[in-house]
Each structure stands twice: as C-alpha cells, then as structure tokens.
Amino acid sequence: MLTHQRKYFDISDWKKEQDYLQDMHKHGWKLKNVKGITYTFTSCEPEDVVYQLDYHDQANTDDSIQMFQDCGWEYIQDLNGFAYFRKPKREMHGQNEEIFCDEDSRNDMIKRVYQGRVIPLIVIFIALFLCFMNALDRPFALGILALFTLIYIYIIFKFIIRYRKVL
C-alpha cells in the first residue's frame, strides 16, 4: 500500500526532515521517494530506522553514495543535491546514528549547502529585484517583489542564524 504526504522543508530544515522520515518509518511507512514536497511511502513493519541526508555537488555524487553504502547505509534517492539514506538502528551496533563521523564532516555539509543553495538564492533575488525595479509603479509588480523579498529574507536568514557558528 502507498501513501502520499505533502510536507515542506526549506534548506535549513534537513534535520527536521530526517526526524519526520524516521517517525513515519516507526509508524510503518517506509520512504519510497520524494518529488518536490510530495513524499511517497510504502507500508512496512514499524521499525526504528535512522534516515540521513547528505548534500553534495554533482562531481562527487557517485563517490559519496558508494562510501555511505560501504558503511551499510541504504541509498534511497537523490533530490536537488540531497542524497537520502537509511539504516536500521539495530545494525548500528552502538555506532553514531549519523552518517557523519565527526563535527567537521557535518559542518562541511552545511558549508556545501550554503555555497550550493544560499548563495544562488541571493544571486536570484538580486536579479529579480533588478528586473522589478523598472516596474515599481505597477501595484502587482510591487506586490510580487515584496512577496519574494519576504520569502527570500526568511529562508536566507533562517539558514544563516541556525548555522552561523559553522559559516
């Protein structure tokens, strides 16, 4: 049996997304795939499974996936630079429940997210702002610009505030 859930996580919510996937698996729903904000789950036996996300650039995709698979992590899929992995807790044998072996590895991933997602968002925002500057005399254009400004400020500052120690 399949179920589809719509859930939105922004770029700074990857830990919340991992927790959500783990909770769904505990309740008998194993992640099949993710498309945008739609999560597809298949029915399974409830189990305590750890889900982890890793952000990587396209050049290192295959190497990263193979490295984690060699450590016993099941690769699920890749979406927008994030690779989804899972591993039953019973197979951890007291090991760290994270895909990253140390704080530096986790911090490196956060920096990759910043460079690969936040910086392009800032560039896109500046381009949109410049495009709409000529149309500020039109209320609709001003409204769109204000909406995008608020969304971009929220996403970017949320990420920077959450991970400022790493950046």
mmCIF file of N, CA and C in Angstrom, residues 19-122:
data_model
loop_
_atom_site.group_PDB
_atom_site.id
_atom_site.type_symbol
_atom_site.label_atom_id
_atom_site.label_comp_id
_atom_site.label_asym_id
_atom_site.label_seq_id
_atom_site.Cartn_x
_atom_site.Cartn_y
_atom_site.Cartn_z
ATOM 1 N N ASP A 19 14.007 13.638 10.947
ATOM 2 C CA ASP A 19 13.155 13.213 12.062
ATOM 3 C C ASP A 19 11.769 12.798 11.567
ATOM 4 N N TYR A 20 11.230 13.549 10.624
ATOM 5 C CA TYR A 20 9.921 13.232 10.050
ATOM 6 C C TYR A 20 9.947 11.851 9.386
ATOM 7 N N LEU A 21 10.987 11.586 8.596
ATOM 8 C CA LEU A 21 11.094 10.299 7.905
ATOM 9 C C LEU A 21 11.252 9.155 8.901
ATOM 10 N N GLN A 22 12.046 9.365 9.957
ATOM 11 C CA GLN A 22 12.223 8.342 10.988
ATOM 12 C C GLN A 22 10.903 8.062 11.697
ATOM 13 N N ASP A 23 10.148 9.112 11.994
ATOM 14 C CA ASP A 23 8.865 8.947 12.672
ATOM 15 C C ASP A 23 7.874 8.182 11.787
ATOM 16 N N MET A 24 7.853 8.495 10.504
ATOM 17 C CA MET A 24 6.964 7.775 9.584
ATOM 18 C C MET A 24 7.329 6.288 9.547
ATOM 19 N N HIS A 25 8.623 5.975 9.532
ATOM 20 C CA HIS A 25 9.055 4.573 9.490
ATOM 21 C C HIS A 25 8.660 3.858 10.785
ATOM 22 N N LYS A 26 8.771 4.541 11.914
ATOM 23 C CA LYS A 26 8.354 3.950 13.196
ATOM 24 C C LYS A 26 6.870 3.610 13.196
ATOM 25 N N HIS A 27 6.104 4.346 12.386
ATOM 26 C CA HIS A 27 4.667 4.112 12.301
ATOM 27 C C HIS A 27 4.289 3.223 11.115
ATOM 28 N N GLY A 28 5.285 2.573 10.499
ATOM 29 C CA GLY A 28 5.002 1.598 9.451
ATOM 30 C C GLY A 28 4.942 2.150 8.042
ATOM 31 N N TRP A 29 5.612 3.274 7.796
ATOM 32 C CA TRP A 29 5.648 3.864 6.457
ATOM 33 C C TRP A 29 7.082 4.145 6.054
ATOM 34 N N LYS A 30 7.583 3.352 5.104
ATOM 35 C CA LYS A 30 8.962 3.458 4.628
ATOM 36 C C LYS A 30 9.011 4.380 3.410
ATOM 37 N N LEU A 31 9.968 5.318 3.415
ATOM 38 C CA LEU A 31 10.100 6.252 2.303
ATOM 39 C C LEU A 31 10.416 5.509 1.011
ATOM 40 N N LYS A 32 9.628 5.793 -0.019
ATOM 41 C CA LYS A 32 9.889 5.245 -1.350
ATOM 42 C C LYS A 32 10.609 6.292 -2.198
ATOM 43 N N ASN A 33 10.053 7.516 -2.228
ATOM 44 C CA ASN A 33 10.709 8.599 -2.959
ATOM 45 C C ASN A 33 10.133 9.951 -2.556
ATOM 46 N N VAL A 34 10.821 10.990 -3.002
ATOM 47 C CA VAL A 34 10.401 12.369 -2.762
ATOM 48 C C VAL A 34 10.403 13.075 -4.107
ATOM 49 N N LYS A 35 9.337 13.802 -4.375
ATOM 50 C CA LYS A 35 9.255 14.641 -5.579
ATOM 51 C C LYS A 35 8.727 15.996 -5.130
ATOM 52 N N GLY A 36 9.618 16.982 -5.090
ATOM 53 C CA GLY A 36 9.211 18.308 -4.625
ATOM 54 C C GLY A 36 8.848 18.260 -3.155
ATOM 55 N N ILE A 37 7.569 18.533 -2.854
ATOM 56 C CA ILE A 37 7.113 18.480 -1.462
ATOM 57 C C ILE A 37 6.254 17.242 -1.200
ATOM 58 N N THR A 38 6.202 16.322 -2.170
ATOM 59 C CA THR A 38 5.394 15.118 -2.021
ATOM 60 C C THR A 38 6.281 13.928 -1.674
ATOM 61 N N TYR A 39 6.004 13.346 -0.522
ATOM 62 C CA TYR A 39 6.730 12.174 -0.034
ATOM 63 C C TYR A 39 5.846 10.959 -0.259
ATOM 64 N N THR A 40 6.395 9.939 -0.913
ATOM 65 C CA THR A 40 5.666 8.703 -1.149
ATOM 66 C C THR A 40 6.237 7.634 -0.228
ATOM 67 N N PHE A 41 5.338 6.986 0.520
ATOM 68 C CA PHE A 41 5.726 5.952 1.476
ATOM 69 C C PHE A 41 5.030 4.648 1.121
ATOM 70 N N THR A 42 5.730 3.533 1.400
ATOM 71 C CA THR A 42 5.125 2.215 1.258
ATOM 72 C C THR A 42 4.916 1.646 2.650
ATOM 73 N N SER A 43 3.877 0.858 2.772
ATOM 74 C CA SER A 43 3.570 0.225 4.044
ATOM 75 C C SER A 43 4.666 -0.784 4.391
ATOM 76 N N CYS A 44 5.052 -0.825 5.664
ATOM 77 C CA CYS A 44 6.086 -1.760 6.115
ATOM 78 C C CYS A 44 5.851 -2.073 7.586
ATOM 79 N N GLU A 45 6.633 -2.993 8.104
ATOM 80 C CA GLU A 45 6.590 -3.264 9.532
ATOM 81 C C GLU A 45 7.205 -2.070 10.260
ATOM 82 N N PRO A 46 6.573 -1.590 11.313
ATOM 83 C CA PRO A 46 7.179 -0.490 12.067
ATOM 84 C C PRO A 46 8.566 -0.892 12.566
ATOM 85 N N GLU A 47 9.515 -0.005 12.387
ATOM 86 C CA GLU A 47 10.897 -0.296 12.751
ATOM 87 C C GLU A 47 11.604 1.010 13.080
ATOM 88 N N ASP A 48 12.580 0.920 13.971
ATOM 89 C CA ASP A 48 13.380 2.089 14.322
ATOM 90 C C ASP A 48 14.514 2.208 13.306
ATOM 91 N N VAL A 49 14.361 3.135 12.372
ATOM 92 C CA VAL A 49 15.315 3.314 11.279
ATOM 93 C C VAL A 49 15.807 4.753 11.293
ATOM 94 N N VAL A 50 17.099 4.922 11.082
ATOM 95 C CA VAL A 50 17.704 6.250 11.029
ATOM 96 C C VAL A 50 17.747 6.697 9.572
ATOM 97 N N TYR A 51 17.236 7.880 9.315
ATOM 98 C CA TYR A 51 17.317 8.495 7.988
ATOM 99 C C TYR A 51 18.322 9.628 8.055
ATOM 100 N N GLN A 52 19.137 9.736 7.023
ATOM 101 C CA GLN A 52 20.144 10.795 6.958
ATOM 102 C C GLN A 52 20.149 11.407 5.563
ATOM 103 N N LEU A 53 20.409 12.708 5.513
ATOM 104 C CA LEU A 53 20.540 13.419 4.248
ATOM 105 C C LEU A 53 21.955 13.955 4.144
ATOM 106 N N ASP A 54 22.504 13.871 2.948
ATOM 107 C CA ASP A 54 23.824 14.441 2.692
ATOM 108 C C ASP A 54 23.720 15.319 1.462
ATOM 109 N N TYR A 55 24.254 16.522 1.559
ATOM 110 C CA TYR A 55 24.263 17.430 0.416
ATOM 111 C C TYR A 55 25.633 17.345 -0.235
ATOM 112 N N HIS A 56 25.643 17.191 -1.545
ATOM 113 C CA HIS A 56 26.907 17.039 -2.265
ATOM 114 C C HIS A 56 26.805 17.732 -3.607
ATOM 115 N N ASP A 57 27.947 18.040 -4.175
ATOM 116 C CA ASP A 57 27.933 18.595 -5.528
ATOM 117 C C ASP A 57 27.892 17.442 -6.523
ATOM 118 N N GLN A 58 27.513 17.749 -7.739
ATOM 119 C CA GLN A 58 27.334 16.704 -8.754
ATOM 120 C C GLN A 58 28.607 15.911 -9.030
ATOM 121 N N ALA A 59 29.757 16.541 -8.875
ATOM 122 C CA ALA A 59 31.024 15.869 -9.182
ATOM 123 C C ALA A 59 31.307 14.705 -8.240
ATOM 124 N N ASN A 60 30.837 14.794 -7.007
ATOM 125 C CA ASN A 60 31.145 13.765 -6.007
ATOM 126 C C ASN A 60 29.978 12.833 -5.716
ATOM 127 N N THR A 61 28.930 12.876 -6.497
ATOM 128 C CA THR A 61 27.727 12.106 -6.207
ATOM 129 C C THR A 61 28.003 10.615 -6.067
ATOM 130 N N ASP A 62 28.559 10.001 -7.088
ATOM 131 C CA ASP A 62 28.769 8.548 -7.067
ATOM 132 C C ASP A 62 29.726 8.126 -5.962
ATOM 133 N N ASP A 63 30.788 8.889 -5.752
ATOM 134 C CA ASP A 63 31.750 8.559 -4.697
ATOM 135 C C ASP A 63 31.109 8.636 -3.318
ATOM 136 N N SER A 64 30.312 9.685 -3.085
ATOM 137 C CA SER A 64 29.646 9.849 -1.788
ATOM 138 C C SER A 64 28.678 8.709 -1.528
ATOM 139 N N ILE A 65 27.870 8.397 -2.526
ATOM 140 C CA ILE A 65 26.885 7.324 -2.369
ATOM 141 C C ILE A 65 27.581 6.001 -2.088
ATOM 142 N N GLN A 66 28.614 5.685 -2.834
ATOM 143 C CA GLN A 66 29.332 4.427 -2.644
ATOM 144 C C GLN A 66 29.972 4.357 -1.263
ATOM 145 N N MET A 67 30.541 5.461 -0.804
ATOM 146 C CA MET A 67 31.179 5.486 0.513
ATOM 147 C C MET A 67 30.163 5.169 1.612
ATOM 148 N N PHE A 68 28.965 5.781 1.534
ATOM 149 C CA PHE A 68 27.953 5.540 2.557
ATOM 150 C C PHE A 68 27.368 4.133 2.437
ATOM 151 N N GLN A 69 27.218 3.628 1.213
ATOM 152 C CA GLN A 69 26.735 2.259 1.041
ATOM 153 C C GLN A 69 27.736 1.259 1.609
ATOM 154 N N ASP A 70 29.014 1.531 1.453
ATOM 155 C CA ASP A 70 30.047 0.660 2.024
ATOM 156 C C ASP A 70 29.957 0.608 3.541
ATOM 157 N N CYS A 71 29.406 1.647 4.144
ATOM 158 C CA CYS A 71 29.234 1.699 5.604
ATOM 159 C C CYS A 71 27.875 1.160 6.034
ATOM 160 N N GLY A 72 27.124 0.575 5.098
ATOM 161 C CA GLY A 72 25.864 -0.070 5.445
ATOM 162 C C GLY A 72 24.624 0.791 5.293
ATOM 163 N N TRP A 73 24.759 1.988 4.762
ATOM 164 C CA TRP A 73 23.604 2.859 4.568
ATOM 165 C C TRP A 73 22.932 2.518 3.239
ATOM 166 N N GLU A 74 21.606 2.401 3.261
ATOM 167 C CA GLU A 74 20.842 2.146 2.039
ATOM 168 C C GLU A 74 20.559 3.478 1.345
ATOM 169 N N TYR A 75 20.955 3.564 0.097
ATOM 170 C CA TYR A 75 20.694 4.769 -0.697
ATOM 171 C C TYR A 75 19.261 4.710 -1.209
ATOM 172 N N ILE A 76 18.512 5.795 -1.025
ATOM 173 C CA ILE A 76 17.122 5.837 -1.473
ATOM 174 C C ILE A 76 17.001 6.618 -2.775
ATOM 175 N N GLN A 77 17.477 7.847 -2.769
ATOM 176 C CA GLN A 77 17.387 8.679 -3.964
ATOM 177 C C GLN A 77 18.191 9.954 -3.783
ATOM 178 N N ASP A 78 18.270 10.705 -4.855
ATOM 179 C CA ASP A 78 18.934 11.999 -4.857
ATOM 180 C C ASP A 78 17.902 13.027 -5.301
ATOM 181 N N LEU A 79 17.805 14.146 -4.596
ATOM 182 C CA LEU A 79 16.863 15.197 -4.963
ATOM 183 C C LEU A 79 17.486 16.557 -4.691
ATOM 184 N N ASN A 80 17.679 17.323 -5.734
ATOM 185 C CA ASN A 80 18.213 18.687 -5.613
ATOM 186 C C ASN A 80 19.524 18.745 -4.839
ATOM 187 N N GLY A 81 20.384 17.773 -5.069
ATOM 188 C CA GLY A 81 21.683 17.769 -4.409
ATOM 189 C C GLY A 81 21.708 17.037 -3.081
ATOM 190 N N PHE A 82 20.546 16.684 -2.535
ATOM 191 C CA PHE A 82 20.486 15.941 -1.280
ATOM 192 C C PHE A 82 20.324 14.459 -1.583
ATOM 193 N N ALA A 83 21.192 13.648 -0.994
ATOM 194 C CA ALA A 83 21.081 12.197 -1.107
ATOM 195 C C ALA A 83 20.401 11.692 0.161
ATOM 196 N N TYR A 84 19.413 10.820 -0.004
ATOM 197 C CA TYR A 84 18.649 10.257 1.107
ATOM 198 C C TYR A 84 19.164 8.851 1.396
ATOM 199 N N PHE A 85 19.460 8.593 2.673
ATOM 200 C CA PHE A 85 19.950 7.291 3.114
ATOM 201 C C PHE A 85 19.151 6.839 4.330
ATOM 202 N N ARG A 86 19.145 5.521 4.566
ATOM 203 C CA ARG A 86 18.538 4.988 5.786
ATOM 204 C C ARG A 86 19.315 3.754 6.230
ATOM 205 N N LYS A 87 19.192 3.499 7.533
ATOM 206 C CA LYS A 87 19.855 2.331 8.109
ATOM 207 C C LYS A 87 19.109 1.958 9.388
ATOM 208 N N PRO A 88 18.738 0.679 9.547
ATOM 209 C CA PRO A 88 18.067 0.265 10.781
ATOM 210 C C PRO A 88 18.972 0.482 11.997
ATOM 211 N N LYS A 89 18.385 0.935 13.087
ATOM 212 C CA LYS A 89 19.176 1.186 14.299
ATOM 213 C C LYS A 89 19.827 -0.091 14.807
ATOM 214 N N ARG A 90 19.164 -1.227 14.608
ATOM 215 C CA ARG A 90 19.724 -2.490 15.102
ATOM 216 C C ARG A 90 21.037 -2.848 14.410
ATOM 217 N N GLU A 91 21.290 -2.276 13.240
ATOM 218 C CA GLU A 91 22.536 -2.530 12.516
ATOM 219 C C GLU A 91 23.644 -1.548 12.883
ATOM 220 N N MET A 92 23.346 -0.636 13.779
ATOM 221 C CA MET A 92 24.334 0.392 14.134
ATOM 222 C C MET A 92 25.378 -0.138 15.120
ATOM 223 N N HIS A 93 25.016 -1.114 15.935
ATOM 224 C CA HIS A 93 25.938 -1.720 16.895
ATOM 225 C C HIS A 93 26.637 -0.665 17.754
ATOM 226 N N GLY A 94 25.849 0.268 18.265
ATOM 227 C CA GLY A 94 26.407 1.290 19.147
ATOM 228 C C GLY A 94 27.134 2.411 18.438
ATOM 229 N N GLN A 95 27.154 2.370 17.120
ATOM 230 C CA GLN A 95 27.822 3.433 16.365
ATOM 231 C C GLN A 95 26.991 4.706 16.421
ATOM 232 N N ASN A 96 27.624 5.788 16.047
ATOM 233 C CA ASN A 96 26.935 7.054 15.938
ATOM 234 C C ASN A 96 25.766 6.891 14.970
ATOM 235 N N GLU A 97 24.625 7.475 15.305
ATOM 236 C CA GLU A 97 23.442 7.333 14.464
ATOM 237 C C GLU A 97 23.427 8.325 13.314
ATOM 238 N N GLU A 98 24.538 8.960 13.069
ATOM 239 C CA GLU A 98 24.590 9.917 11.971
ATOM 240 C C GLU A 98 25.536 9.413 10.892
ATOM 241 N N ILE A 99 25.279 9.878 9.701
ATOM 242 C CA ILE A 99 26.096 9.494 8.561
ATOM 243 C C ILE A 99 27.473 10.147 8.633
ATOM 244 N N PHE A 100 27.554 11.228 9.389
ATOM 245 C CA PHE A 100 28.815 11.946 9.548
ATOM 246 C C PHE A 100 29.539 11.420 10.773
ATOM 247 N N CYS A 101 30.811 11.149 10.621
ATOM 248 C CA CYS A 101 31.569 10.550 11.718
ATOM 249 C C CYS A 101 32.067 11.599 12.712
ATOM 250 N N ASP A 102 32.072 12.854 12.323
ATOM 251 C CA ASP A 102 32.538 13.889 13.244
ATOM 252 C C ASP A 102 31.888 15.231 12.914
ATOM 253 N N GLU A 103 32.099 16.180 13.801
ATOM 254 C CA GLU A 103 31.513 17.516 13.654
ATOM 255 C C GLU A 103 32.023 18.223 12.400
ATOM 256 N N ASP A 104 33.284 18.009 12.056
ATOM 257 C CA ASP A 104 33.850 18.660 10.869
ATOM 258 C C ASP A 104 33.145 18.209 9.588
ATOM 259 N N SER A 105 32.814 16.921 9.494
ATOM 260 C CA SER A 105 32.115 16.414 8.306
ATOM 261 C C SER A 105 30.732 17.041 8.184
ATOM 262 N N ARG A 106 30.027 17.136 9.314
ATOM 263 C CA ARG A 106 28.701 17.752 9.317
ATOM 264 C C ARG A 106 28.807 19.227 8.924
ATOM 265 N N ASN A 107 29.795 19.917 9.475
ATOM 266 C CA ASN A 107 29.993 21.331 9.155
ATOM 267 C C ASN A 107 30.340 21.525 7.684
ATOM 268 N N ASP A 108 31.114 20.593 7.123
ATOM 269 C CA ASP A 108 31.436 20.666 5.697
ATOM 270 C C ASP A 108 30.171 20.568 4.847
ATOM 271 N N MET A 109 29.231 19.691 5.267
ATOM 272 C CA MET A 109 27.981 19.571 4.530
ATOM 273 C C MET A 109 27.193 20.876 4.606
ATOM 274 N N ILE A 110 27.139 21.485 5.776
ATOM 275 C CA ILE A 110 26.412 22.749 5.937
ATOM 276 C C ILE A 110 27.028 23.828 5.054
ATOM 277 N N LYS A 111 28.342 23.849 4.972
ATOM 278 C CA LYS A 111 29.011 24.817 4.091
ATOM 279 C C LYS A 111 28.683 24.540 2.621
ATOM 280 N N ARG A 112 28.583 23.254 2.244
ATOM 281 C CA ARG A 112 28.225 22.918 0.861
ATOM 282 C C ARG A 112 26.798 23.369 0.546
ATOM 283 N N VAL A 113 25.894 23.216 1.525
ATOM 284 C CA VAL A 113 24.519 23.698 1.337
ATOM 285 C C VAL A 113 24.528 25.207 1.149
ATOM 286 N N TYR A 114 25.297 25.900 1.967
ATOM 287 C CA TYR A 114 25.377 27.360 1.874
ATOM 288 C C TYR A 114 25.887 27.781 0.498
ATOM 289 N N GLN A 115 26.965 27.152 0.058
ATOM 290 C CA GLN A 115 27.548 27.515 -1.238
ATOM 291 C C GLN A 115 26.664 27.088 -2.411
ATOM 292 N N GLY A 116 25.994 25.964 -2.269
ATOM 293 C CA GLY A 116 25.207 25.435 -3.376
ATOM 294 C C GLY A 116 23.769 25.901 -3.426
ATOM 295 N N ARG A 117 23.238 26.404 -2.306
ATOM 296 C CA ARG A 117 21.830 26.808 -2.263
ATOM 297 C C ARG A 117 21.634 28.263 -1.849
ATOM 298 N N VAL A 118 22.258 28.687 -0.767
ATOM 299 C CA VAL A 118 22.006 30.032 -0.240
ATOM 300 C C VAL A 118 22.610 31.097 -1.147
ATOM 301 N N ILE A 119 23.838 30.927 -1.548
ATOM 302 C CA ILE A 119 24.467 31.933 -2.418
ATOM 303 C C ILE A 119 23.697 32.071 -3.737
ATOM 304 N N PRO A 120 23.306 30.962 -4.410
ATOM 305 C CA PRO A 120 22.479 31.133 -5.615
ATOM 306 C C PRO A 120 21.133 31.820 -5.333
ATOM 307 N N LEU A 121 20.522 31.554 -4.170
ATOM 308 C CA LEU A 121 19.279 32.242 -3.818
ATOM 309 C C LEU A 121 19.496 33.749 -3.743
ATOM 310 N N ILE A 122 20.608 34.155 -3.169
ATOM 311 C CA ILE A 122 20.918 35.581 -3.067
ATOM 312 C C ILE A 122 21.092 36.181 -4.463
#
